[in-house]
Structure formats: C-alpha cells, structure tokens
Coordinates of C-alpha atoms in Angstrom, one line a residue:
Chain I
M31 CA 0.0 0.0 0.0
N32 CA 1.3 3.4 -0.9
I33 CA 1.1 5.3 2.4
N34 CA 1.6 9.1 2.2
P35 CA 5.3 9.6 3.2
I36 CA 4.4 12.6 5.3
L37 CA 1.9 10.7 7.3
K38 CA 4.4 7.9 7.8
R39 CA 7.1 10.4 8.9
E40 CA 4.8 12.4 11.2
I41 CA 3.5 9.3 13.0
M42 CA 7.1 8.2 13.5
V43 CA 8.1 11.5 14.9
Q44 CA 5.0 11.7 17.1
S45 CA 5.7 8.3 18.5
R46 CA 9.0 9.7 19.9
S47 CA 7.5 12.8 21.4
L48 CA 5.6 13.0 24.7
R49 CA 3.3 15.7 23.3
L50 CA 0.4 13.5 22.3
P51 CA 0.4 11.2 25.4
M52 CA 0.5 14.3 27.6
L53 CA -2.3 15.9 25.7
V54 CA -4.5 12.8 25.9
S55 CA -3.7 12.3 29.6
G56 CA -4.4 16.0 30.4
I57 CA -7.7 16.2 28.6
N58 CA -9.0 12.8 29.9
L59 CA -8.0 13.8 33.5
L60 CA -10.0 17.0 33.2
L61 CA -13.0 15.3 31.7
F62 CA -13.0 12.4 34.2
M63 CA -12.5 14.8 37.1
T64 CA -15.5 16.8 35.9
A65 CA -17.7 13.7 35.3
L66 CA -16.8 11.9 38.5
L67 CA -17.1 15.0 40.7
G68 CA -20.5 15.8 39.0
M69 CA -21.7 12.2 39.6
F70 CA -20.5 12.3 43.1
G71 CA -22.5 15.6 43.7
I72 CA -25.6 14.2 42.0
L73 CA -25.5 10.9 44.1
S74 CA -24.9 12.8 47.3
R75 CA -27.9 15.0 46.6
M76 CA -30.0 11.9 45.8
Q77 CA -29.0 10.3 49.1
L78 CA -29.7 13.6 51.0
L79 CA -33.1 14.3 49.3
A80 CA -34.1 10.7 48.5
E81 CA -35.2 11.9 45.0
R82 CA -34.1 10.4 41.7
E83 CA -33.0 13.3 39.4
Y84 CA -32.3 11.6 36.1
G85 CA -32.3 15.0 34.4
S86 CA -29.1 15.8 36.4
F87 CA -27.3 13.0 34.7
L88 CA -28.3 14.3 31.3
A89 CA -27.2 17.8 32.3
L90 CA -23.8 16.3 33.4
Y91 CA -23.5 14.5 30.1
G92 CA -24.1 17.8 28.3
T93 CA -21.5 19.5 30.5
V94 CA -18.9 16.9 29.9
V95 CA -19.5 16.7 26.2
F96 CA -19.4 20.5 25.8
L97 CA -16.3 20.7 27.9
A98 CA -14.7 18.0 25.6
F99 CA -15.7 20.1 22.6
I100 CA -14.2 23.3 24.0
L101 CA -11.0 21.4 24.6
L102 CA -11.2 20.1 21.1
L103 CA -11.6 23.7 19.8
F104 CA -8.5 24.7 21.6
V105 CA -6.3 21.7 20.7
T106 CA -7.3 20.9 17.1
P107 CA -6.4 24.1 15.2
S108 CA -3.0 24.2 16.9
L109 CA -2.2 20.7 15.6
T110 CA -2.1 21.8 12.0
A111 CA -1.3 25.5 12.6
G112 CA 2.4 24.8 12.7
S113 CA 2.5 22.1 10.0
I114 CA 3.2 24.2 6.9
S115 CA 4.6 27.3 8.6
M116 CA 7.2 25.2 10.4
E117 CA 8.2 23.4 7.1
R118 CA 8.6 26.9 5.6
S119 CA 10.7 28.2 8.4
M120 CA 12.9 25.1 8.3
E121 CA 13.0 25.4 4.5
T122 CA 11.9 21.8 4.1
L123 CA 8.8 22.7 2.2
D124 CA 11.0 23.8 -0.8
L125 CA 12.7 20.4 -0.6
M126 CA 9.4 18.6 -0.7
L127 CA 8.2 20.7 -3.6
T128 CA 11.2 19.7 -5.6
T129 CA 10.3 16.0 -5.2
Q130 CA 7.5 14.2 -7.0
M131 CA 5.1 15.0 -4.1
S132 CA 2.3 17.2 -5.4
P133 CA 1.2 20.2 -3.2
L134 CA -2.2 18.4 -2.7
R135 CA -0.4 15.2 -1.5
I136 CA 1.7 17.4 0.9
M137 CA -1.4 19.0 2.3
T138 CA -3.4 15.7 2.6
G139 CA -0.3 14.1 4.3
K140 CA -0.2 16.9 6.8
L141 CA -4.0 16.8 7.4
S142 CA -4.1 13.0 7.8
A143 CA -1.2 13.1 10.2
S144 CA -3.0 15.6 12.4
A145 CA -6.3 13.7 12.0
F146 CA -4.5 10.6 13.3
S147 CA -3.7 12.5 16.5
V148 CA -7.2 13.8 16.8
C149 CA -8.6 10.2 16.3
I150 CA -6.4 9.0 19.2
L151 CA -7.7 11.9 21.3
L152 CA -11.3 11.3 20.4
C153 CA -11.1 7.5 21.0
S154 CA -9.6 8.1 24.4
C155 CA -12.5 10.4 25.3
I156 CA -15.2 7.8 24.4
P157 CA -15.2 6.1 27.9
V158 CA -15.9 9.3 29.7
M159 CA -18.7 10.1 27.3
L160 CA -20.2 6.7 27.9
L161 CA -20.5 7.3 31.7
P162 CA -24.2 8.4 31.5
L163 CA -25.1 5.0 30.1
V164 CA -24.7 3.7 33.7
Y165 CA -27.9 5.6 34.6
G166 CA -29.7 5.8 31.3
G167 CA -31.1 8.7 29.3
I168 CA -28.5 8.5 26.6
S169 CA -28.2 5.5 24.2
F170 CA -25.0 4.1 22.7
S171 CA -26.1 5.3 19.3
D172 CA -26.4 8.9 20.6
V173 CA -22.8 8.8 21.8
A174 CA -21.6 7.2 18.5
A175 CA -23.4 9.9 16.6
L176 CA -21.8 12.6 18.8
V177 CA -18.3 11.1 18.3
L178 CA -18.9 11.1 14.6
V179 CA -19.9 14.8 14.7
F180 CA -16.9 15.5 16.8
A181 CA -14.6 13.8 14.3
L182 CA -16.1 15.8 11.4
E183 CA -15.9 19.1 13.4
A184 CA -12.2 18.2 14.2
L185 CA -11.6 17.8 10.4
V186 CA -13.0 21.3 9.8
L187 CA -10.9 22.8 12.6
L188 CA -7.8 21.0 11.2
C189 CA -8.5 22.5 7.8
I190 CA -8.8 25.9 9.4
G191 CA -5.4 25.4 11.1
L192 CA -3.8 24.2 7.8
F193 CA -5.2 27.2 5.9
A194 CA -3.8 29.6 8.6
S195 CA -0.5 27.7 8.4
S196 CA -0.2 27.9 4.6
L197 CA -0.6 31.7 4.9
S198 CA 2.2 32.3 7.3
R199 CA 5.9 31.6 7.7
N200 CA 5.7 32.1 11.4
T201 CA 4.1 29.3 13.6
V202 CA 3.0 31.7 16.3
R203 CA 1.2 33.9 13.8
A204 CA -0.3 30.9 12.1
T205 CA -1.6 29.6 15.4
A206 CA -3.0 33.0 16.3
G207 CA -4.6 33.1 12.8
A208 CA -6.2 29.6 13.3
Y209 CA -7.6 30.6 16.7
G210 CA -8.8 33.9 15.2
L211 CA -10.7 32.1 12.4
T212 CA -12.2 29.6 14.8
A213 CA -13.3 32.4 17.2
A214 CA -14.8 34.3 14.2
L215 CA -16.9 31.2 13.3
C216 CA -17.9 30.3 16.9
I217 CA -18.4 33.8 18.4
G218 CA -18.1 36.4 15.7
F219 CA -20.9 35.2 13.3
P220 CA -23.5 34.7 16.1
V221 CA -22.7 38.1 17.5
L222 CA -23.0 39.6 14.0
G223 CA -26.3 37.9 13.6
L224 CA -27.6 39.2 16.9
L225 CA -26.4 42.7 16.2
L226 CA -28.0 42.9 12.8
S227 CA -31.3 41.4 13.9
P228 CA -33.0 44.7 14.8
F229 CA -32.5 45.9 11.2
F230 CA -34.5 43.0 9.7
R231 CA -38.1 42.1 10.1
T232 CA -38.9 38.6 11.4
G233 CA -37.7 36.0 8.9
G234 CA -35.5 38.3 6.9
N235 CA -32.1 38.2 8.7
Y236 CA -30.2 35.8 6.5
F237 CA -27.0 36.6 8.3
A238 CA -28.3 34.1 10.8
C239 CA -27.4 31.5 8.2
L240 CA -23.8 32.0 9.1
L241 CA -24.7 30.0 12.2
L242 CA -24.5 27.0 9.9
L243 CA -20.7 27.5 9.7
N244 CA -20.5 27.6 13.5
P245 CA -19.0 24.3 14.9
A246 CA -20.2 25.2 18.5
A247 CA -23.8 25.8 17.3
C248 CA -23.7 22.4 15.5
V249 CA -22.4 20.4 18.5
G250 CA -24.6 22.5 20.9
S251 CA -27.7 21.8 18.8
M252 CA -27.0 18.1 18.8
V253 CA -26.4 17.9 22.5
A254 CA -29.5 20.0 23.2
E255 CA -31.6 17.6 21.1
Q256 CA -30.0 14.5 22.8
T257 CA -30.7 16.0 26.3
G258 CA -34.2 17.2 25.6
Y259 CA -33.5 20.9 25.0
G260 CA -34.2 20.9 21.3
E261 CA -36.2 24.1 21.4
L262 CA -33.1 26.0 22.3
L263 CA -32.0 26.4 18.6
S264 CA -35.4 27.7 17.5
E265 CA -35.2 30.3 20.2
I266 CA -31.8 31.4 19.1
F267 CA -33.0 31.7 15.5
Q268 CA -36.0 33.6 16.6
R269 CA -33.8 36.1 18.5
M270 CA -31.9 36.6 15.3
S271 CA -35.1 37.4 13.4
F272 CA -34.8 34.3 11.3
V273 CA -37.7 32.1 10.2
P274 CA -38.4 29.8 13.2
G275 CA -39.2 26.2 12.5
N276 CA -38.2 26.1 8.8
A277 CA -36.3 23.2 7.2
L278 CA -33.0 24.8 8.0
V279 CA -33.7 24.8 11.6
R280 CA -35.2 21.3 11.6
F281 CA -32.3 19.7 9.9
F282 CA -29.7 22.1 11.3
V283 CA -27.1 19.5 12.3
P284 CA -26.7 17.7 9.0
V285 CA -27.0 21.0 7.0
S286 CA -24.5 22.7 9.3
L287 CA -22.1 19.7 9.0
L288 CA -22.3 19.7 5.2
S289 CA -21.8 23.5 5.1
Q290 CA -18.7 23.3 7.3
L291 CA -17.3 20.4 5.4
A292 CA -17.7 22.4 2.2
L293 CA -15.9 25.3 3.9
A294 CA -13.1 22.9 5.0
F295 CA -12.8 21.6 1.5
I296 CA -12.5 25.2 0.1
L297 CA -9.9 26.1 2.8
L298 CA -7.9 22.9 1.9
L299 CA -7.9 23.8 -1.8
L300 CA -6.9 27.4 -1.0
S301 CA -4.0 26.0 1.1
V302 CA -2.9 23.8 -1.8
V303 CA -3.1 26.7 -4.2
D304 CA -1.1 28.8 -1.8
I305 CA 1.9 26.5 -1.6
T306 CA 1.9 25.7 -5.3
P307 CA 4.6 27.5 -7.3
K308 CA 2.9 29.6 -9.9
R309 CA 3.4 32.4 -12.5
G310 CA 3.1 35.8 -10.9
G311 CA 4.5 34.4 -7.7
N312 CA 3.3 33.4 -4.2
R313 CA 2.5 36.1 -1.7
R314 CA 5.3 35.2 0.7
E315 CA 8.1 35.0 -1.9
R316 CA 11.0 37.0 -0.6
K317 CA 14.1 38.1 -2.3
S318 CA 16.9 35.8 -1.3
Chain L
M78 CA 20.6 20.5 -21.8
L79 CA 19.4 23.1 -19.4
R80 CA 18.4 26.5 -20.9
M81 CA 17.1 29.6 -19.4
E82 CA 15.9 32.3 -21.9
N83 CA 15.2 35.9 -21.0
V84 CA 14.0 34.9 -17.6
K85 CA 12.6 37.8 -15.5
K86 CA 11.5 37.6 -11.9
F87 CA 10.2 40.4 -9.7
Y88 CA 9.6 40.6 -6.0
G89 CA 7.2 43.4 -5.8
Q90 CA 9.0 46.4 -7.3
V91 CA 12.5 44.7 -7.0
C92 CA 13.8 43.1 -10.2
A93 CA 15.7 40.0 -9.1
L94 CA 16.3 38.6 -12.6
D95 CA 16.4 40.9 -15.5
G96 CA 16.4 38.8 -18.7
L97 CA 18.7 36.0 -17.5
T98 CA 19.8 33.8 -20.4
L99 CA 22.1 30.8 -20.0
S100 CA 22.5 27.4 -21.4
I101 CA 24.3 24.4 -19.8
E102 CA 25.4 21.5 -21.9
D103 CA 24.9 17.9 -20.7
G104 CA 27.7 16.7 -18.5
A105 CA 29.0 20.2 -17.8
L106 CA 30.1 21.3 -14.4
Y107 CA 28.8 24.9 -14.4
G108 CA 30.0 27.4 -11.9
F109 CA 27.6 30.2 -11.1
V110 CA 29.1 33.2 -9.4
G111 CA 27.9 36.7 -8.5
P112 CA 27.8 39.2 -5.7
N113 CA 25.2 39.0 -2.9
G114 CA 21.7 40.0 -4.2
A115 CA 22.7 39.3 -7.9
G116 CA 19.9 36.8 -8.3
K117 CA 21.7 33.5 -7.9
T118 CA 19.4 31.8 -5.5
T119 CA 16.3 33.1 -7.4
A120 CA 17.7 31.6 -10.6
I121 CA 18.5 28.3 -8.8
K122 CA 15.0 28.2 -7.3
I123 CA 13.5 28.7 -10.8
M124 CA 15.6 25.9 -12.2
A125 CA 14.6 23.6 -9.4
G126 CA 10.9 24.4 -10.0
I127 CA 10.3 26.1 -6.6
L128 CA 9.6 29.5 -8.2
Y129 CA 8.1 30.4 -11.5
P130 CA 9.6 33.1 -13.7
D131 CA 7.4 36.1 -14.4
E132 CA 8.7 36.1 -18.0
G133 CA 10.9 33.9 -20.1
T134 CA 11.3 30.1 -20.3
V135 CA 13.2 27.4 -18.6
T136 CA 13.7 24.2 -20.6
I137 CA 15.4 21.0 -19.7
D138 CA 15.9 18.5 -22.5
D139 CA 13.4 20.5 -24.6
M140 CA 10.8 20.2 -21.9
E141 CA 9.5 23.5 -20.6
A142 CA 9.5 23.7 -16.8
G143 CA 5.9 23.8 -15.5
A144 CA 4.2 21.9 -18.3
E145 CA 5.8 18.6 -17.6
N146 CA 6.8 19.4 -14.1
R147 CA 6.6 15.9 -12.5
R148 CA 8.8 14.4 -15.2
L149 CA 11.3 17.3 -14.8
K150 CA 11.4 16.8 -11.1
R151 CA 12.7 13.3 -11.6
R152 CA 15.7 14.7 -13.5
I153 CA 16.7 17.4 -11.0
G154 CA 18.4 17.1 -7.6
Y155 CA 18.5 20.2 -5.5
V156 CA 20.7 21.1 -2.6
P157 CA 19.7 24.4 -1.0
D158 CA 22.0 26.9 0.8
T159 CA 20.3 26.0 4.1
F160 CA 19.9 22.5 5.4
G161 CA 16.3 21.7 6.5
V162 CA 16.4 19.6 9.6
Y163 CA 13.6 17.4 10.8
H164 CA 13.7 16.9 14.6
N165 CA 13.5 13.4 15.9
L166 CA 14.4 11.8 12.6
K167 CA 17.4 9.5 12.0
V168 CA 19.7 9.7 9.0
S169 CA 18.3 6.6 7.5
E170 CA 14.7 7.7 8.1
Y171 CA 15.4 11.1 6.6
M172 CA 16.7 9.4 3.5
E173 CA 13.8 6.9 3.4
F174 CA 11.3 9.8 3.6
F175 CA 12.7 11.5 0.6
A176 CA 13.0 8.2 -1.3
A177 CA 9.3 7.7 -0.6
C178 CA 8.6 11.2 -2.0
Y179 CA 10.0 9.9 -5.3
Q180 CA 8.0 6.7 -4.9
I181 CA 11.2 4.7 -4.2
N182 CA 10.3 2.2 -1.4
G183 CA 11.4 -1.0 0.2
L184 CA 14.5 -2.9 -0.8
T185 CA 15.3 -0.6 -3.7
A186 CA 15.2 2.4 -1.4
R187 CA 17.4 0.7 1.3
K188 CA 20.0 -0.4 -1.3
R189 CA 20.2 3.1 -2.8
I190 CA 20.4 4.7 0.7
A191 CA 23.2 2.4 1.7
K192 CA 25.1 3.2 -1.5
L193 CA 24.7 7.0 -1.2
L194 CA 25.6 7.0 2.5
G195 CA 28.7 5.0 1.6
L196 CA 29.6 7.5 -1.1
M197 CA 29.3 10.4 1.4
N198 CA 31.2 8.5 4.2
L199 CA 28.1 8.5 6.3
S200 CA 27.4 4.8 6.7
D201 CA 28.4 4.8 10.3
R202 CA 26.0 7.7 11.0
E203 CA 22.9 5.9 9.7
D204 CA 21.3 5.7 13.2
F205 CA 22.2 9.2 14.3
Y206 CA 19.6 11.9 14.6
V207 CA 19.9 14.4 11.7
D208 CA 19.9 17.4 14.0
A209 CA 22.8 16.0 15.9
L210 CA 25.1 15.9 12.8
S211 CA 27.8 18.5 12.2
R212 CA 27.4 21.1 9.5
G213 CA 29.6 19.2 7.1
M214 CA 27.8 15.9 7.6
K215 CA 24.5 17.6 7.2
Q216 CA 25.7 19.1 3.9
K217 CA 26.8 15.7 2.7
L218 CA 23.5 14.2 3.8
S219 CA 21.8 16.9 1.8
L220 CA 23.7 15.9 -1.2
A221 CA 22.9 12.3 -0.7
R222 CA 19.2 13.2 -0.4
A223 CA 19.4 15.1 -3.7
L224 CA 20.8 12.0 -5.4
I225 CA 18.3 9.6 -4.0
H226 CA 16.3 9.4 -7.3
D227 CA 19.5 9.4 -9.4
P228 CA 18.9 12.7 -11.1
K229 CA 20.5 13.8 -14.4
I230 CA 21.1 17.4 -13.2
L231 CA 22.3 18.4 -9.8
I232 CA 21.8 22.0 -8.6
L233 CA 23.9 23.0 -5.7
D234 CA 23.4 26.4 -4.0
E235 CA 26.5 27.4 -2.0
P236 CA 27.4 23.8 -1.1
T237 CA 30.8 24.4 0.5
S238 CA 30.1 27.6 2.4
G239 CA 30.8 27.3 6.1
L240 CA 32.6 24.0 5.8
D241 CA 36.0 23.3 7.2
P242 CA 38.9 22.8 4.7
G243 CA 38.9 19.0 5.1
T244 CA 35.2 18.6 4.5
R245 CA 35.4 21.1 1.6
F246 CA 38.1 19.0 0.0
E247 CA 36.0 15.8 0.5
F248 CA 32.9 17.6 -0.9
K249 CA 34.8 18.7 -4.0
Q250 CA 36.1 15.2 -4.5
I251 CA 32.5 13.8 -4.4
I252 CA 31.3 16.5 -6.8
G253 CA 34.2 15.6 -9.1
E254 CA 33.2 11.9 -8.9
L255 CA 29.6 12.7 -9.7
S256 CA 30.7 14.8 -12.7
E257 CA 32.8 11.9 -14.0
Q258 CA 29.7 9.7 -13.8
G259 CA 28.2 12.1 -16.4
K260 CA 25.9 14.2 -14.3
T261 CA 25.3 17.8 -15.2
I262 CA 26.2 19.9 -12.2
F263 CA 25.2 23.5 -11.6
I264 CA 27.0 24.9 -8.6
S265 CA 26.7 28.4 -7.1
S266 CA 29.4 29.5 -4.8
H267 CA 31.1 32.5 -3.3
I268 CA 34.3 30.5 -2.9
L269 CA 35.9 31.3 -6.3
S270 CA 38.8 29.1 -5.8
D271 CA 36.4 26.1 -5.6
I272 CA 34.7 27.1 -8.8
S273 CA 38.0 27.6 -10.7
E274 CA 39.2 24.2 -9.4
L275 CA 36.0 22.3 -10.1
C276 CA 34.2 23.8 -13.0
T277 CA 34.4 23.3 -16.7
D278 CA 32.1 26.2 -17.5
I279 CA 31.3 29.5 -15.7
G280 CA 28.6 32.1 -15.7
I281 CA 28.9 35.4 -13.8
I282 CA 25.7 37.1 -12.8
D283 CA 25.3 40.7 -11.7
Q284 CA 22.1 42.6 -11.2
G285 CA 19.9 39.8 -12.5
H286 CA 21.7 39.1 -15.8
I287 CA 24.7 37.2 -17.0
V288 CA 27.7 39.4 -17.6
M289 CA 30.0 36.7 -18.8
S290 CA 29.7 33.0 -19.5
G291 CA 31.6 30.3 -21.4
R292 CA 34.2 27.5 -20.9
L293 CA 36.3 28.4 -17.9
N294 CA 39.6 28.0 -19.7
E295 CA 38.5 30.2 -22.5
V296 CA 37.3 32.9 -20.1
M297 CA 40.6 32.7 -18.2
K298 CA 42.6 32.9 -21.4
M299 CA 40.7 35.9 -22.6
V300 CA 41.2 37.7 -19.4
T301 CA 44.9 36.8 -19.2
E302 CA 45.4 38.4 -22.7
Q303 CA 44.0 41.6 -21.3
N304 CA 46.2 41.5 -18.2
P305 CA 49.3 43.6 -17.9
I306 CA 52.8 42.4 -18.7
V307 CA 55.0 42.3 -15.6
I308 CA 58.7 43.0 -16.2
T309 CA 61.0 42.5 -13.2
M310 CA 64.2 44.4 -13.5
A311 CA 67.4 43.7 -11.5
A312 CA 68.5 47.3 -12.0
R313 CA 68.3 50.3 -14.4
I314 CA 64.6 50.8 -14.1
T315 CA 64.6 54.4 -15.4
E316 CA 66.3 53.3 -18.7
A317 CA 63.8 50.5 -19.1
I318 CA 60.9 52.8 -18.6
R319 CA 62.3 55.3 -21.2
L320 CA 62.6 52.4 -23.7
L321 CA 59.1 51.1 -23.0
K322 CA 57.5 54.6 -23.3
A323 CA 58.9 54.9 -26.8
Q324 CA 56.9 51.8 -27.9
P325 CA 53.5 52.7 -29.4
Q326 CA 51.9 49.5 -28.1
V327 CA 52.5 50.4 -24.5
R328 CA 49.3 52.2 -23.4
S329 CA 50.1 52.7 -19.7
L330 CA 52.7 51.8 -17.2
S331 CA 53.0 51.4 -13.5
I332 CA 55.8 50.6 -11.1
R333 CA 55.9 48.6 -7.9
G334 CA 59.3 48.0 -6.5
N335 CA 61.4 46.4 -9.2
D336 CA 58.3 45.4 -11.2
I337 CA 57.2 47.4 -14.2
R338 CA 53.6 46.6 -15.3
I339 CA 52.6 47.6 -18.8
N340 CA 49.3 47.5 -20.5
Y341 CA 50.5 46.2 -23.8
N342 CA 48.3 46.2 -26.9
G343 CA 50.3 43.9 -29.1
S344 CA 50.4 40.3 -30.4
Q345 CA 52.5 37.6 -28.8
R346 CA 55.1 38.1 -31.5
K347 CA 55.4 41.8 -30.6
E348 CA 55.7 40.9 -27.0
A349 CA 58.7 38.7 -27.9
E350 CA 60.2 41.6 -29.9
L351 CA 59.8 43.9 -26.9
L352 CA 61.7 41.4 -24.7
R353 CA 64.4 41.1 -27.3
M354 CA 64.7 44.9 -27.5
L355 CA 65.1 45.1 -23.7
V356 CA 67.8 42.4 -23.6
E357 CA 69.7 43.8 -26.6
A358 CA 69.7 47.2 -24.9
G359 CA 71.7 45.5 -22.2
L360 CA 69.0 46.0 -19.5
P361 CA 69.1 43.3 -16.8
V362 CA 65.6 41.7 -17.2
R363 CA 64.9 39.1 -14.5
S364 CA 61.5 38.1 -15.7
F365 CA 59.0 39.0 -18.4
S366 CA 55.5 37.5 -18.3
R367 CA 51.8 38.3 -18.6
E368 CA 50.0 38.5 -15.2
K369 CA 48.0 35.3 -14.8
G370 CA 44.2 35.7 -14.9
S371 CA 42.3 34.7 -11.8
L372 CA 38.6 34.2 -11.2
E373 CA 38.7 36.8 -8.5
A374 CA 40.1 39.4 -11.0
I375 CA 37.4 38.6 -13.5
F376 CA 34.7 38.7 -10.9
M377 CA 36.0 42.0 -9.5
Q378 CA 36.2 43.5 -13.0
L379 CA 32.8 42.4 -14.2
T380 CA 30.8 43.1 -11.1
G381 CA 32.0 46.7 -10.8
H382 CA 34.9 46.4 -8.4
G383 CA 37.6 46.7 -11.0
E384 CA 39.0 49.9 -9.6
E385 CA 40.1 48.0 -6.6
R386 CA 43.0 46.5 -8.5
T387 CA 44.2 49.7 -10.2
I388 CA 47.7 50.6 -9.0
L389 CA 49.9 53.7 -9.3
S390 CA 49.8 54.3 -13.1
W391 CA 51.5 56.4 -15.7
E392 CA 49.6 57.6 -18.7
E393 CA 51.2 58.7 -22.0
G394 CA 52.2 62.4 -22.0
E395 CA 53.0 62.6 -18.3
E396 CA 56.4 63.7 -17.2
D397 CA 58.8 60.9 -16.4
E398 CA 60.2 61.3 -12.9
Y399 CA 62.7 58.6 -13.2

C-alpha cells in the first residue's frame, strides 16, 4: 500500500514525542474529574433528598460533552497551525516541492497526520462520554453519533489550522490566525447575527445562516436535542429574526455539517493553491 | 541540456532577474558566481521548480518547466544553501522519507540509501539523529538526499560555504566523482577558488543578468590576454621605462618596486620583440610575463569592483620622474 510519506514520517516523529500522550492524559484527566465530581455531587444530593433526578445525569452528560468540545476547539487548530509554517521556516517545504510530491499530497499528508492524532484523542474520550449509560437517558447510538460529529468538526478545525499555516511563515502567527478564524466562526458570526437582527423584520435576517458554519452551534444543537433541549436552537434563531421552524432549523445539524465540510474543502484547496509555485509568484516569496 | 531564456523575476518592485539567459550542456560542471543579491538563489529556485519566472522560459531537455513538471522533477536534484532539519528523525529515516517522496520504497530504497551514505562516508551515522550531525555531515547528507532518485542534473546552492577545509576537499572530490559519472552539475558558490578548481564552465551574474559566460579555460585565457605584462628588473629601471615609453603598443605603465607593469596592446610576436629589445639594450631583465588571470580578478572587473585592482599608473604624455 502506498502510504503518504508525510503521514508515515509524522507518525514516526509523534511516537518519539511526549506531546500527544500528555495531551491525551491531560484532557482525559480534566473530563474524568468533571464527570466523577459531577456524579458524586448528584449521588450525594440523591442520598440527601431521597429523590431520583435523572435529568441531572443528562445535564452532566451535556456539560462533559461540551467541555470536551471546548478542549477540542483549543487543541485541534494548533495541531495543524504549525504544519506548513514550520516546514517553511525550516526550508523543508521547498525540498518537498522539488520532489514528486504534489502540493495536494503534501497537504493531505499533513492533514491526515494531524487527523490521526485527533482520532487517538477522540477515542480516548469515548469512555468518559459513555458514563451516562450507567444511569440511562442516553443511548450508545447517541454517543456514537456525537463522536462522529466531533470527528467531522475536528476535520473542519484541522483545515482551518492548515489554511492559517499555509498563509504564514511564522508558527506563532499561524496559530493565532487559526484561533482567530475559529473564534470568528464560533463567536463572531452569532454576535454579528444578533447585532443585525434589529434591522430586519422577522424572517429576513439571512446573516443568521452564518450559524451553519459555527461548529459550536452544531455540537450544541446536537447535545441539546439529545438531552431534551431541542427548542433552544429555535429560540436562538427567533432572537436573530430568522424564520423559526423552517427546514434549515429542523435539519440544522446535517446541513451545518455539510456547510462546514464544504468550507473545510475550500480552505484545503486554498492552502494547496497557496503552496503551489505559480506564475506571478506566491505572496510570501521574498528576495533571497 | 538546461536552458534559461530571457528569464525575468520580480519581488514586488524589485527586479531579481532581468532577462537572464544561460545554457548548460549535458555533462558540464557549471559554476555560477555573482555578488550578494545578484539573483543567484532566485535563478536556482526557478531551475529547481520552486519558483516560476514572471517572464521567459526554462527548458530542460526540450521540456518546458511547469508543463511537464513531474517528469522534470525526476531529472533534478536540488541542494539548497540551508539545510532543512527534521527533529526526531534519524539519518536513514530522513533518506527513506525523501526516497518515498520519489516513490522509491522497500529494498530498492534501502540499497540506494546504503550506496549513497557510503559515497558520502556517512554509513556509520545511519542511526544518528539528523539534527545531531555536524554542518559538514548535514551538507553531505543533503547531497545524498538530492541524489536519492539518481537525477541527471544536480543543482547546488553554496554547497561548500561554512565547511572546514577538510570537508570542503572531501565535498569537492565527491562532486568531481559525480561529474565523472556524467551528471550535469550546476554549482553556485562564493568561494571562487572552488569554482576555478572544479568547473568546466562558468557564468557570472550581476544585477539579474549574465555578464560573462563560457568555458572556464577560454574565459581565463581571454582575461589573461587583457592582463598587464610584468617586467621584473634587476637594475636600471629608469632606462627600461624610457625604452618602454617609446613603444606605441604600450598604453600605460606602472611601477611597484622592481616590477614594471605595462598595458601592452600587441600580439605575442610583438611581446617577444619587446623582450628582445630590452635584452639587446643591455638591460638586466629578471622576468617578463603576462600577469595570470584569476577568477577573483574577472569577478571584480565584471561586477564593478575593477577599480580596486588599479595601482599607481602612468599615462602617455605625463612627465617621467625617473
């Protein structure tokens, strides 16, 4: 099988570094501490009040899952943010471009290597996500669907990091760019939608469609549906003066995922174009 | 054959290459020299396919760069002026990675790597981490990497800069061996003695265009013919000067100690006659020869530093103080 040489090399290098094991341990420690302390609190309350509050377990599931997602938001873009900028600063990108590796293959190699790390990270988080199964309220298929959404969101975030990396020679700047883009999608667009809502009559604020590109809205919406707070999304759209209850709102998660994957694909292509030598020159070409 | 025709490259408003034209025959060892900022690295990057020219064409074996890029990449090996180090990667793994980039895998790759590391005297460093190697070893490894796919053309950008004399000698020997194997080698260097020792052809670039190119020995001969004749006298310098000033072919004259340097505009036969005249006049001539051309001298002349070699000179019509 013809494995991408970059994937092979990065896995080899990763296996010699403590970065990924430490990341996995740190994130799982935080999630398990949150889950176990939460469960301990709920059980103590149940013993004290002699009431069974199954809703609390769902709320705990939502908290743990959202915390995991926030950690993913912080970790994932940084995994790819240095990938191209570091190759540029070490001048190894030029070496790879002189070989028979196409720019697309270089990018997919980098993306798959980072995706491999994210897969390990996600798989390690599955046990903590399965904790609510002990008391019920969440099915195994719910958790499986959530992990799939996490994986797809991670792919989007990796492409954002890769895009930022292809634009810069400096890893710090690329990482800042990746976080900036992620923040724009997660916070900037909803705020823009809310700010513009007074200027539109009900149903006319199409800026609210930008929520489709919001990874946090997608995951939040899914968790809200799983834990019985499905009306939350309709309320948000209503606040943004967008048609409540239309098809977009009803199928928000799949439409949002498709939109984000389309955005990720565009960002990946732009990154490929950016590192491809071309007539007229690349933006970061400097006089030697 | 590698040919660059009227290649222009701009970085914003700065013109790095201004109609660069050069051609390199198969099997040549081409030395590419020029001052800092002359456009050497830009030209090299264009040849290696990392940059595209804004105007002009680059053809290798009648294939235009860009159109059949992947086939061309198979023919070119590139050693940059900086060595890209991957952390946490061993020498053999580094080589295997670049072999895989050319789709050379398995036993074929391992055999080729062993052969190249042997050629570079790096066999015993196979399990060393790349970033732990010395500069010289890194440079040899970089050359081994560039040869992994057995390219026809090897492009080396400042390969010997920063190396100690021993490693430089070893490096030159390896380049010589590769040239004997029939590879076309394009080498850019600031170390002019290396170029004059190694190369068969030379191109001097200044301000983005070639100011002189050709076979190295022909360029040297041409420059030597323009060099002054140095006449070393044992005594009676004033008489010798008077005799020389009377010759119409002597354009200018300068003196340094017992040496008289004359810019002589005559054939080799006339030169011989001049020597005979001096001897027949009874003047004690210790030596009579054309100053030998050096690459440094050519470089200085062509890149606008010629005045640095001008010495105390006498022009026709001036009073003789001797």
